[in-house]
Coordinates of C-alpha atoms in Angstrom, one line a residue:
Chain A
X2 CA 132.1 84.0 101.4
X3 CA 131.9 80.4 102.4
X4 CA 128.9 78.2 102.1
X5 CA 126.6 78.6 105.1
X6 CA 125.0 75.6 106.7
X7 CA 122.5 77.9 108.4
X8 CA 121.2 79.3 105.0
X9 CA 121.1 75.8 103.6
X10 CA 119.1 74.7 106.7
X11 CA 116.8 77.7 106.2
X12 CA 116.0 76.6 102.7
X13 CA 115.4 73.0 103.7
X14 CA 113.2 74.0 106.6
X15 CA 111.2 76.3 104.4
X16 CA 110.8 73.6 101.7
X17 CA 109.6 71.0 104.2
X18 CA 107.0 73.5 105.6
X19 CA 105.8 74.2 102.0
X20 CA 105.7 70.4 101.2
X21 CA 103.5 69.8 104.2
X22 CA 101.0 72.4 103.1
X23 CA 101.0 71.5 99.4
X24 CA 98.2 69.0 98.4
X25 CA 100.0 68.4 95.1
X26 CA 103.2 67.4 96.8
X27 CA 101.6 65.4 99.5
X28 CA 99.5 63.6 97.0
X29 CA 102.5 62.9 94.8
X30 CA 104.4 61.6 97.8
X31 CA 101.5 59.4 98.9
X32 CA 100.3 58.0 95.6
X33 CA 103.6 57.3 93.8
X34 CA 105.1 54.9 96.3
X35 CA 101.8 53.1 96.8
X36 CA 101.4 52.6 93.0
X37 CA 105.0 51.3 92.7
X38 CA 104.5 49.0 95.7
X39 CA 101.4 47.2 94.4
X40 CA 102.7 45.6 91.3
X41 CA 106.0 44.1 92.6
X42 CA 104.3 42.9 95.8
X43 CA 101.5 41.2 93.8
X44 CA 104.0 39.7 91.4
X45 CA 106.1 38.1 94.2
X46 CA 103.0 37.0 96.2
X47 CA 101.6 35.3 93.1
X48 CA 104.8 33.5 92.3
X49 CA 104.8 29.8 93.1
X50 CA 107.8 27.9 94.4
X51 CA 107.5 25.6 91.5
X52 CA 108.4 28.2 88.8
X53 CA 111.6 27.8 87.0
X54 CA 114.8 29.5 88.3
X55 CA 114.9 31.8 85.3
X56 CA 111.3 32.9 85.7
X57 CA 111.8 33.5 89.4
X58 CA 114.9 35.6 88.8
X59 CA 112.9 37.6 86.2
X60 CA 110.1 38.2 88.7
X61 CA 112.5 39.3 91.4
X62 CA 114.4 41.5 89.0
X63 CA 111.3 43.2 87.6
X64 CA 109.9 43.7 91.1
X65 CA 113.1 45.3 92.5
X66 CA 113.4 47.4 89.3
X67 CA 109.9 48.8 89.7
X68 CA 110.7 49.7 93.3
X69 CA 113.7 51.7 92.0
X70 CA 111.3 53.9 90.0
X71 CA 110.3 55.6 93.3
X72 CA 113.6 57.5 93.8
X73 CA 113.7 58.2 90.1
X74 CA 110.3 59.7 89.5
X75 CA 109.3 61.0 92.9
X76 CA 112.0 63.7 93.4
X77 CA 112.2 64.6 89.7
X78 CA 108.6 65.9 89.6
X79 CA 109.1 68.0 92.7
X80 CA 112.6 69.2 91.9
X81 CA 111.5 70.4 88.5
X82 CA 109.1 72.8 90.2
X83 CA 111.8 74.1 92.7
X84 CA 113.3 77.0 90.9
X85 CA 110.6 77.8 88.3
X86 CA 108.0 77.6 91.1
X87 CA 109.9 80.2 93.1
X88 CA 110.0 82.4 90.0
X89 CA 106.3 81.9 89.1
X90 CA 105.2 82.9 92.6
X91 CA 107.5 85.9 92.7
X92 CA 109.6 84.7 95.6
X93 CA 112.8 84.1 93.8
X94 CA 113.7 87.8 93.4
X95 CA 113.2 88.6 97.1
X96 CA 115.2 85.6 98.1
X97 CA 118.1 86.5 95.8
X98 CA 118.3 89.9 97.3
X99 CA 119.5 88.3 100.6
X100 CA 123.1 87.1 101.1
X101 CA 122.2 83.5 100.0
X102 CA 124.6 82.0 97.4
X103 CA 123.3 80.0 94.5
X104 CA 125.1 76.9 95.8
X105 CA 123.3 77.2 99.1
X106 CA 120.0 77.6 97.5
X107 CA 120.6 74.6 95.2
X108 CA 121.9 72.3 97.9
X109 CA 119.0 73.3 100.2
X110 CA 116.5 72.5 97.5
X111 CA 118.3 69.2 96.7
X112 CA 118.4 68.1 100.4
X113 CA 114.8 69.0 100.9
X114 CA 113.9 66.8 97.9
X115 CA 116.3 64.0 98.7
X116 CA 115.3 63.3 102.3
X117 CA 111.6 62.5 101.6
X118 CA 112.4 60.7 98.4
X119 CA 115.0 58.4 99.9
X120 CA 113.0 58.0 103.1
X121 CA 109.9 56.9 101.2
X122 CA 111.8 54.7 98.8
X123 CA 113.4 52.8 101.8
X124 CA 110.1 52.7 103.6
X125 CA 108.4 51.1 100.6
X126 CA 111.3 48.8 100.1
X127 CA 111.0 47.7 103.7
X128 CA 107.3 47.2 103.4
X129 CA 107.8 45.1 100.3
X130 CA 110.4 42.9 102.0
X131 CA 108.2 42.5 105.1
X132 CA 105.1 41.6 103.1
X133 CA 107.1 39.1 101.0
X134 CA 108.6 37.6 104.2
X135 CA 105.1 37.2 105.6
X136 CA 103.0 36.4 102.6
X137 CA 105.1 34.9 99.9
X138 CA 105.9 31.2 99.4
X139 CA 108.9 30.6 101.7
X140 CA 111.1 29.5 98.8
X141 CA 110.3 32.7 96.8
X142 CA 110.7 34.9 99.9
X143 CA 114.0 33.4 100.6
X144 CA 115.1 34.0 97.0
X145 CA 114.0 37.7 97.3
X146 CA 115.8 38.2 100.6
X147 CA 119.0 36.6 99.2
X148 CA 118.9 38.2 95.7
X149 CA 122.2 39.9 94.8
X150 CA 120.2 42.9 93.6
X151 CA 119.3 43.8 97.2
X152 CA 122.8 45.3 97.8
X153 CA 122.4 47.4 94.6
X154 CA 119.0 48.5 95.7
X155 CA 120.3 49.9 98.9
X156 CA 123.1 51.8 97.2
X157 CA 121.2 53.1 94.3
X158 CA 118.2 54.6 96.0
X159 CA 120.0 57.8 97.2
X160 CA 122.2 57.9 94.1
X161 CA 119.3 57.7 91.7
X162 CA 117.3 60.1 93.7
X163 CA 120.2 62.6 93.6
X164 CA 120.6 62.2 89.9
X165 CA 116.8 62.9 89.4
X166 CA 117.0 65.9 91.6
X167 CA 119.9 67.5 89.8
X168 CA 118.2 66.8 86.5
X169 CA 115.0 68.3 87.8
X170 CA 116.8 71.4 89.2
X171 CA 118.8 71.8 86.0
X172 CA 115.6 71.8 83.9
X173 CA 113.9 74.0 86.5
X174 CA 116.5 76.7 86.1
X175 CA 116.2 76.7 82.3
X176 CA 112.6 76.0 81.5
X177 CA 110.1 78.7 80.9
X178 CA 107.0 76.7 81.9
X179 CA 106.4 74.6 85.0
X180 CA 104.5 71.7 83.2
X181 CA 107.2 71.4 80.6
X182 CA 109.9 71.3 83.3
X183 CA 108.1 68.5 85.1
X184 CA 107.6 66.4 81.9
X185 CA 111.2 66.9 80.7
X186 CA 112.7 66.1 84.1
X187 CA 110.8 62.8 84.3
X188 CA 112.2 61.8 80.9
X189 CA 115.7 63.1 81.5
X190 CA 116.0 61.2 84.8
X191 CA 115.6 57.9 83.1
X192 CA 119.0 57.2 81.4
X193 CA 120.9 55.8 84.5
X194 CA 117.8 53.7 85.2
X195 CA 118.6 51.7 82.0
X196 CA 121.8 50.4 83.6
X197 CA 119.9 49.4 86.7
X198 CA 117.4 47.6 84.6
X199 CA 120.2 45.5 83.0
X200 CA 121.3 44.6 86.5
X201 CA 117.8 43.8 87.7
X202 CA 117.4 41.3 84.9
X203 CA 120.9 40.1 85.5
X204 CA 122.1 40.9 82.0
X205 CA 124.9 42.4 84.0
X206 CA 125.4 40.2 87.0
X207 CA 125.2 42.5 90.1
X208 CA 128.2 41.3 92.0
X209 CA 129.3 43.5 94.9
X210 CA 132.2 44.9 92.9
X211 CA 130.0 45.8 90.0
X212 CA 127.4 47.3 92.2
X213 CA 130.0 49.4 94.1
X214 CA 131.7 50.5 90.8
X215 CA 128.4 51.6 89.3
X216 CA 127.5 53.3 92.6
X217 CA 130.8 55.1 92.5
X218 CA 130.2 56.1 88.9
X219 CA 126.7 57.4 89.8
X220 CA 128.3 59.4 92.7
X221 CA 130.7 61.1 90.3
X222 CA 127.9 61.8 87.9
X223 CA 125.8 63.3 90.7
X224 CA 128.8 65.5 91.7
X225 CA 129.2 66.6 88.1
X226 CA 125.5 67.3 87.8
X227 CA 125.6 69.5 90.9
X228 CA 128.5 71.6 89.3
X229 CA 126.6 71.8 86.0
X230 CA 123.4 73.0 87.8
X231 CA 125.4 75.6 89.7
X232 CA 126.7 76.9 86.3
X233 CA 123.2 76.9 84.8
X234 CA 121.8 78.9 87.7
X235 CA 122.0 82.4 86.1
X236 CA 120.6 84.9 88.5
X237 CA 120.1 87.6 85.8
X238 CA 118.4 85.3 83.3
X239 CA 116.1 83.9 86.0
X240 CA 115.0 87.3 87.1
X241 CA 114.7 89.2 83.8
X242 CA 113.4 86.2 81.8
X243 CA 114.8 84.1 79.1
X244 CA 114.0 86.6 76.4
X245 CA 116.9 88.8 77.6
X246 CA 115.3 91.7 75.7
X247 CA 112.5 92.2 78.2
X248 CA 113.0 95.5 79.8
X249 CA 111.1 96.3 83.0
Chain B
X16 CA 126.6 87.7 84.9
X17 CA 129.7 89.9 84.6
X18 CA 130.4 93.2 86.2
X19 CA 132.3 96.0 84.6
X20 CA 135.1 97.7 86.5
X21 CA 134.5 98.7 90.1
X22 CA 135.6 102.4 90.1
X23 CA 132.7 104.7 90.9
X24 CA 134.4 107.7 89.4
X25 CA 133.9 107.3 85.7
X26 CA 131.0 108.4 83.4
X27 CA 128.6 111.3 83.4
X28 CA 125.0 111.8 82.8
X29 CA 122.0 114.0 83.3
X30 CA 122.4 114.1 87.0
X31 CA 126.1 114.3 87.3
X32 CA 126.0 117.7 88.8
X33 CA 124.2 116.2 91.8
X34 CA 127.0 113.9 92.8
X35 CA 128.2 113.8 96.3
X36 CA 131.4 112.4 97.6
X37 CA 131.7 108.7 98.2
X38 CA 130.8 107.9 101.8
X39 CA 128.5 110.8 102.2
X40 CA 126.0 109.4 99.7
X41 CA 123.9 106.3 100.3
X42 CA 123.8 105.7 96.6
X43 CA 126.1 107.0 93.9
X44 CA 125.6 106.1 90.3
X45 CA 127.8 107.1 87.5
X46 CA 127.2 106.4 83.8
X47 CA 125.1 103.4 84.4
X48 CA 124.1 101.5 81.3
X49 CA 122.2 98.2 80.8
X50 CA 121.6 96.5 77.5
X51 CA 119.5 93.4 77.0
X52 CA 120.7 92.2 73.6
X53 CA 120.2 95.1 71.2
X54 CA 117.8 96.9 73.5
X55 CA 119.0 99.5 75.9
X56 CA 117.1 99.5 79.1
X57 CA 119.1 102.2 80.9
X58 CA 121.6 104.5 79.3
X59 CA 124.3 106.6 80.9
X60 CA 122.4 107.3 84.1
X61 CA 124.2 109.2 86.9
X62 CA 122.8 110.5 90.2
X63 CA 123.4 110.3 93.9
X64 CA 121.1 109.8 96.9
X65 CA 122.0 111.2 100.3
X66 CA 121.8 109.2 103.4
X67 CA 118.4 109.4 105.0
X68 CA 116.8 110.8 101.8
X69 CA 113.6 109.6 100.4
X70 CA 114.3 109.5 96.7
X71 CA 111.7 109.0 93.9
X72 CA 112.5 107.4 90.6
X73 CA 109.8 108.2 88.2
X74 CA 109.2 107.1 84.6
X75 CA 106.8 105.5 82.3
X76 CA 106.5 101.7 81.9
X77 CA 109.7 100.4 80.3
X78 CA 111.7 103.4 81.4
X79 CA 114.3 101.2 83.1
X80 CA 113.3 101.9 86.8
X81 CA 113.1 98.3 87.9
X82 CA 116.3 97.5 85.9
X83 CA 118.1 100.2 87.8
X84 CA 116.9 98.9 91.1
X85 CA 118.0 95.4 90.2
X86 CA 121.4 96.6 89.2
X87 CA 121.8 98.5 92.4
X88 CA 120.5 95.5 94.3
X89 CA 123.2 93.3 92.8
X90 CA 120.6 91.2 91.0
X91 CA 121.8 92.0 87.5
X92 CA 125.1 93.4 86.3
X93 CA 125.4 96.7 84.4
X94 CA 126.7 96.7 80.9
X95 CA 128.7 99.8 81.7
X96 CA 129.1 102.4 84.4
X97 CA 129.6 102.1 88.1
X98 CA 127.8 102.6 91.4
X99 CA 128.4 102.7 95.1
X100 CA 125.5 101.4 97.2
X101 CA 125.4 101.8 101.0
X102 CA 129.0 103.1 100.7
X103 CA 130.3 100.0 99.0
X104 CA 131.5 99.9 95.4
X105 CA 129.1 97.7 93.3
X106 CA 131.4 95.0 92.1
X107 CA 131.0 91.2 92.2
X108 CA 133.2 90.7 95.2
X109 CA 131.0 93.0 97.2
X110 CA 127.7 91.6 96.2
X111 CA 127.0 89.7 99.5
X112 CA 128.1 92.6 101.7
X113 CA 125.8 95.0 99.8
X114 CA 122.9 92.7 100.1
X115 CA 123.4 92.5 103.8
X116 CA 123.1 96.3 104.1
X117 CA 120.2 96.9 101.7
X118 CA 116.8 95.4 101.2
X119 CA 114.5 95.4 98.2
X120 CA 110.8 95.1 98.0
X121 CA 109.9 94.1 94.4
X122 CA 106.6 95.2 92.9
X123 CA 105.0 91.8 93.7
X124 CA 105.2 91.1 97.5
X125 CA 106.8 87.7 96.7
X126 CA 105.6 85.9 99.8
X127 CA 105.3 82.1 100.2
X128 CA 101.6 81.9 100.2
X129 CA 101.4 78.6 102.1
X130 CA 103.5 79.8 104.9
X131 CA 102.4 82.0 107.8
X132 CA 103.5 85.6 108.1
X133 CA 106.0 84.5 110.8
X134 CA 107.3 81.6 108.8
X135 CA 107.9 83.9 105.8
X136 CA 109.8 86.4 108.0
X137 CA 111.7 83.7 109.8
X138 CA 113.0 82.2 106.5
X139 CA 114.4 85.6 105.5
X140 CA 115.8 86.3 109.0
X141 CA 117.7 83.0 108.7
X142 CA 119.0 83.9 105.3
X143 CA 120.3 87.1 106.7
X144 CA 121.8 85.2 109.6
X145 CA 120.2 87.4 112.2
X146 CA 121.1 86.4 115.7
X147 CA 118.0 87.9 117.4
X148 CA 115.4 86.7 115.0
X149 CA 112.3 86.7 117.2
X150 CA 113.0 90.3 118.4
X151 CA 113.6 91.5 114.8
X152 CA 110.5 89.8 113.5
X153 CA 108.4 91.2 116.3
X154 CA 109.8 94.7 115.7
X155 CA 109.2 94.6 112.0
X156 CA 105.7 93.3 112.4
X157 CA 104.9 96.1 114.9
X158 CA 106.2 98.7 112.5
X159 CA 103.8 97.6 109.8
X160 CA 101.0 97.0 112.3
X161 CA 100.7 93.3 111.8
X162 CA 101.7 92.1 115.2
X163 CA 98.3 90.4 115.6
X164 CA 98.4 88.7 112.2
X165 CA 101.7 86.8 112.7
X166 CA 100.2 83.4 112.5
X167 CA 98.0 84.1 109.4
X168 CA 98.7 82.1 106.3
X169 CA 100.0 84.7 103.7
X170 CA 97.8 83.4 101.0
X171 CA 94.7 84.4 103.1
X172 CA 95.8 88.0 103.4
X173 CA 94.5 90.9 101.3
X174 CA 96.9 92.4 98.8
X175 CA 97.4 95.4 101.1
X176 CA 98.3 93.2 104.0
X177 CA 100.6 91.1 101.9
X178 CA 102.4 94.4 100.8
X179 CA 102.8 95.2 104.5
X180 CA 104.3 91.8 105.2
X181 CA 106.7 92.3 102.3
X182 CA 107.6 95.7 103.8
X183 CA 108.2 94.0 107.2
X184 CA 110.5 91.5 105.5
X185 CA 112.5 94.4 104.1
X186 CA 112.9 95.8 107.6
X187 CA 114.3 92.6 109.1
X188 CA 118.0 93.2 108.4
X189 CA 117.8 96.9 109.5
X190 CA 118.9 98.1 106.1
X191 CA 120.8 101.3 105.4
X192 CA 119.2 101.6 102.0
X193 CA 115.8 100.3 101.1
X194 CA 114.6 99.9 97.5
X195 CA 110.8 99.9 97.1
X196 CA 109.7 99.1 93.6
X197 CA 106.2 100.4 92.9
X198 CA 105.2 99.9 96.6
X199 CA 101.6 100.9 96.2
X200 CA 101.0 99.3 92.8
X201 CA 97.5 97.7 92.7
X202 CA 96.6 98.9 96.2
X203 CA 93.4 100.7 97.0
X204 CA 93.6 104.2 98.3
X205 CA 93.4 103.2 102.0
X206 CA 96.1 100.6 101.7
X207 CA 98.3 103.0 99.7
X208 CA 97.8 105.6 102.4
X209 CA 99.0 103.1 104.9
X210 CA 102.1 102.3 102.9
X211 CA 102.8 106.0 102.6
X212 CA 102.6 106.2 106.4
X213 CA 105.1 103.4 106.7
X214 CA 107.5 105.1 104.3
X215 CA 107.3 108.3 106.4
X216 CA 108.1 106.1 109.5
X217 CA 111.2 104.8 107.7
X218 CA 112.2 108.4 106.9
X219 CA 112.0 109.2 110.6
X220 CA 114.2 106.2 111.4
X221 CA 116.9 107.6 109.0
X222 CA 116.6 104.9 106.4
X223 CA 117.5 105.9 102.9
X224 CA 114.5 105.0 100.8
X225 CA 114.6 104.7 97.0
X226 CA 111.1 104.4 95.5
X227 CA 110.3 103.7 92.0
X228 CA 106.8 104.8 91.0
X229 CA 104.7 106.2 88.3
X230 CA 102.3 107.7 90.8
X231 CA 103.3 111.3 90.7
X232 CA 101.1 112.4 93.7
X233 CA 102.9 109.7 95.7
X234 CA 106.3 110.9 94.7
X235 CA 105.4 114.6 95.3
X236 CA 104.1 113.7 98.8
X237 CA 106.8 111.4 99.9
X238 CA 110.1 112.2 98.2
X239 CA 112.7 114.7 99.1
X240 CA 114.0 114.6 95.5
X241 CA 112.9 112.9 92.4
X242 CA 114.5 111.8 89.2
X243 CA 112.6 111.3 86.0
X244 CA 113.9 108.5 83.8
X245 CA 113.0 107.4 80.4
X246 CA 115.9 105.1 79.6
X247 CA 118.1 108.2 80.1
X248 CA 117.8 110.4 83.1
X249 CA 115.7 113.4 82.1
X250 CA 115.9 115.5 85.2
X251 CA 116.6 115.3 88.9
X252 CA 115.8 117.7 91.8
X253 CA 113.3 118.6 94.5
X254 CA 109.7 118.6 93.1
X255 CA 109.3 122.3 93.7
X256 CA 112.7 123.0 92.1
X257 CA 111.7 121.1 89.0
X258 CA 108.4 123.0 88.7
X259 CA 110.2 126.3 88.9
X260 CA 112.9 125.2 86.5
X261 CA 110.5 124.0 83.9
X262 CA 107.6 126.4 84.2
X263 CA 107.5 130.2 84.4
X264 CA 105.8 131.3 87.6
X265 CA 102.3 132.7 87.3
X266 CA 99.3 134.0 89.2
X267 CA 95.7 133.2 88.4
X268 CA 93.2 136.1 88.8
X269 CA 89.4 135.6 88.9
X270 CA 87.0 138.5 88.6
X271 CA 83.3 138.6 88.9
X272 CA 82.9 139.8 85.3
X273 CA 85.2 140.1 82.3
X274 CA 87.4 143.1 82.3
X275 CA 86.6 145.7 79.6
X276 CA 90.2 146.1 78.5
X277 CA 92.4 143.6 80.2
X278 CA 95.5 144.6 78.1
X279 CA 95.3 148.1 79.5
X280 CA 95.1 146.7 83.1
X281 CA 97.9 144.2 82.9
X282 CA 100.3 145.6 80.3
X283 CA 102.8 147.9 81.8
X284 CA 102.7 146.5 85.3
X285 CA 106.5 146.1 86.2
X286 CA 106.0 142.6 87.8
X287 CA 103.9 141.2 85.0
X288 CA 105.7 139.7 82.0
X289 CA 102.7 138.6 80.1
X290 CA 99.1 137.5 80.4
X291 CA 96.3 135.5 78.8
X292 CA 92.6 134.9 79.4
X293 CA 91.9 131.6 81.2
X294 CA 89.4 129.8 79.0
X295 CA 88.3 127.5 81.7
X296 CA 86.5 130.3 83.7
X297 CA 83.0 129.2 84.9
X298 CA 79.7 131.0 84.6
X299 CA 79.9 134.8 84.4
X300 CA 83.2 135.0 86.1
X301 CA 86.4 135.7 84.2
X302 CA 89.9 134.3 84.7
X303 CA 93.3 135.5 83.7
X304 CA 96.7 133.9 84.0
X305 CA 99.6 136.3 84.4
X306 CA 103.2 135.3 83.9
X307 CA 105.3 136.9 86.7
X308 CA 108.8 136.9 88.0
X309 CA 107.8 137.0 91.6
X310 CA 104.2 136.2 92.7
X311 CA 104.7 137.8 96.1
X312 CA 105.6 141.1 94.6
X313 CA 103.2 140.9 91.7
X314 CA 100.0 140.0 93.6
X315 CA 99.6 143.4 95.5
X316 CA 100.5 145.3 92.3
X317 CA 97.9 143.4 90.2
X318 CA 95.3 143.8 92.9
X319 CA 95.7 147.5 93.0
X320 CA 95.5 147.7 89.2
X321 CA 92.3 145.6 89.1
X322 CA 90.7 147.7 91.9
X323 CA 91.7 150.9 90.0
X324 CA 90.0 149.5 86.9
X325 CA 86.8 148.9 88.9
X326 CA 87.0 145.1 88.8
X327 CA 85.4 142.9 91.5
X328 CA 88.3 140.6 92.4
X329 CA 87.2 137.2 93.5
X330 CA 90.6 135.6 94.0
X331 CA 94.3 136.0 93.2
X332 CA 96.4 132.9 93.7
X333 CA 99.7 131.6 92.6
X334 CA 99.2 129.1 89.9
X335 CA 101.0 125.9 90.9
X336 CA 102.2 123.3 88.5
X337 CA 102.1 119.8 89.7
X338 CA 104.8 117.2 89.4
X339 CA 102.5 115.7 86.8
X340 CA 103.0 118.8 84.7
X341 CA 106.8 118.4 85.0
X342 CA 106.6 114.7 84.2
X343 CA 104.4 115.1 81.2
X344 CA 106.5 118.0 79.9
X345 CA 109.6 115.9 80.0
X346 CA 108.3 112.6 79.0
X347 CA 106.0 113.8 76.2
X348 CA 108.7 116.1 75.0
X349 CA 111.1 113.2 74.6
X350 CA 108.4 111.0 73.0
X351 CA 107.5 113.8 70.6
X352 CA 111.1 114.1 69.5
X353 CA 111.5 110.4 69.1
X354 CA 108.4 110.1 66.8

């Protein structure tokens, strides 16, 4: 049986409807981006044109790095709830009695998480650039708009979000408790972020070649993560519980 | 999850004598065993369910009822044994096709509480890939009497209504076989009565219904046949058949006053095999329980003997054992032996 776009679409559609009606998810999606927008914007607006080049680079690097926290943290929290949440509310078993394949379920969940995370990250990024263009010292604004990290920012938003989502889903398929899943997924989504931090502070100079190479590497890692999550999704363990001795 | 071999012909168990040929039966199970680690949930279970039959699967908590349903519903793999569900051998390659032809209602309704009734059904209709979703959803809601609640948020519904929505969901794909796991668990008598009505509706539509329950009155009222499970299959048959197999037939006699010499009245009657006084008799009346081979033949004979002895007969009825008696006899017998 091949993967069905209709079933993936059904999962995405259902997830979006649930997101719209969940105060927790709406609050997370509203508050996280605003929090991560305030600090970088304030930093850049407060930066004078007279600061040294190194200091200006640091300010820009820090600001852009903070903005990249949005695609890391936002989807991981929600993805971590995806599978364990279905199990907790008793909807996983009825869903798995339909012809849906685990890959379709996982891709549907991932897409439903990816779209708002990437959309919000780009939106916040756009607002940041707009505010900087309008309100920052013209020299500083020009430095931000011409920073080499901007290219990386564009590439890394979806790739980091995808990584966070697969990590969240992986933990969600294995964890026994929802809160533990959310905490673990937030921590586990951080490692690739370290590399981005090195680029943001120009420890690694983010040339187009390096940015593209790292983006390619992240893409491969995301693909591998998807395959790993598919393997981890054990229908029997999810339904009967991790104890494996629980008889119902 | 790994599946053992796909042949449905191996193994034997308590119900192997009931097996029908593949194709004629909606469900055919042979030597089914499931182990979770060192613990055996289901052991060497065999039975068959005919198409259109309402089949009850009874047993105490932890007997393996839900595990059996999950195996037959392709949710978990058996450790050993084989099965045919909706005419299809239960092997990994057939999982999706089996799921298309069956539906399962777990004990908990399993609805998305933030979604409306329609949104819940639409999600599942899309997962089944139904071409005429709206018509199917409307029909399913009409069957369960929820046509006017289609736009209600599921979280706002009572437990009974949620159970009905879950039942509507199981109707969407027009299943050949429907598994209902404890369908009236936690429902009040009115809601349970409504679910019973719905199951009877399914019977009339020719759907094979496999119900797990520990409500014996429910099984007796709804099921054509029942199986009693306690890890192993203890017995299988029609409720009346099980009563007659397990218990000798008897008639209960009530007289206005105790008989002077009951032994003289009852002993020697050809249809009566034994008798005892019923200690539960109320007031000044007296009761006697007579073991008989055929109540229809014995009742007139006993009546004549009582009248001849000058007794005032208040009632003579066939003593009926309930399915509960059968259940307790089998389950307690096994528990007693395992102690």
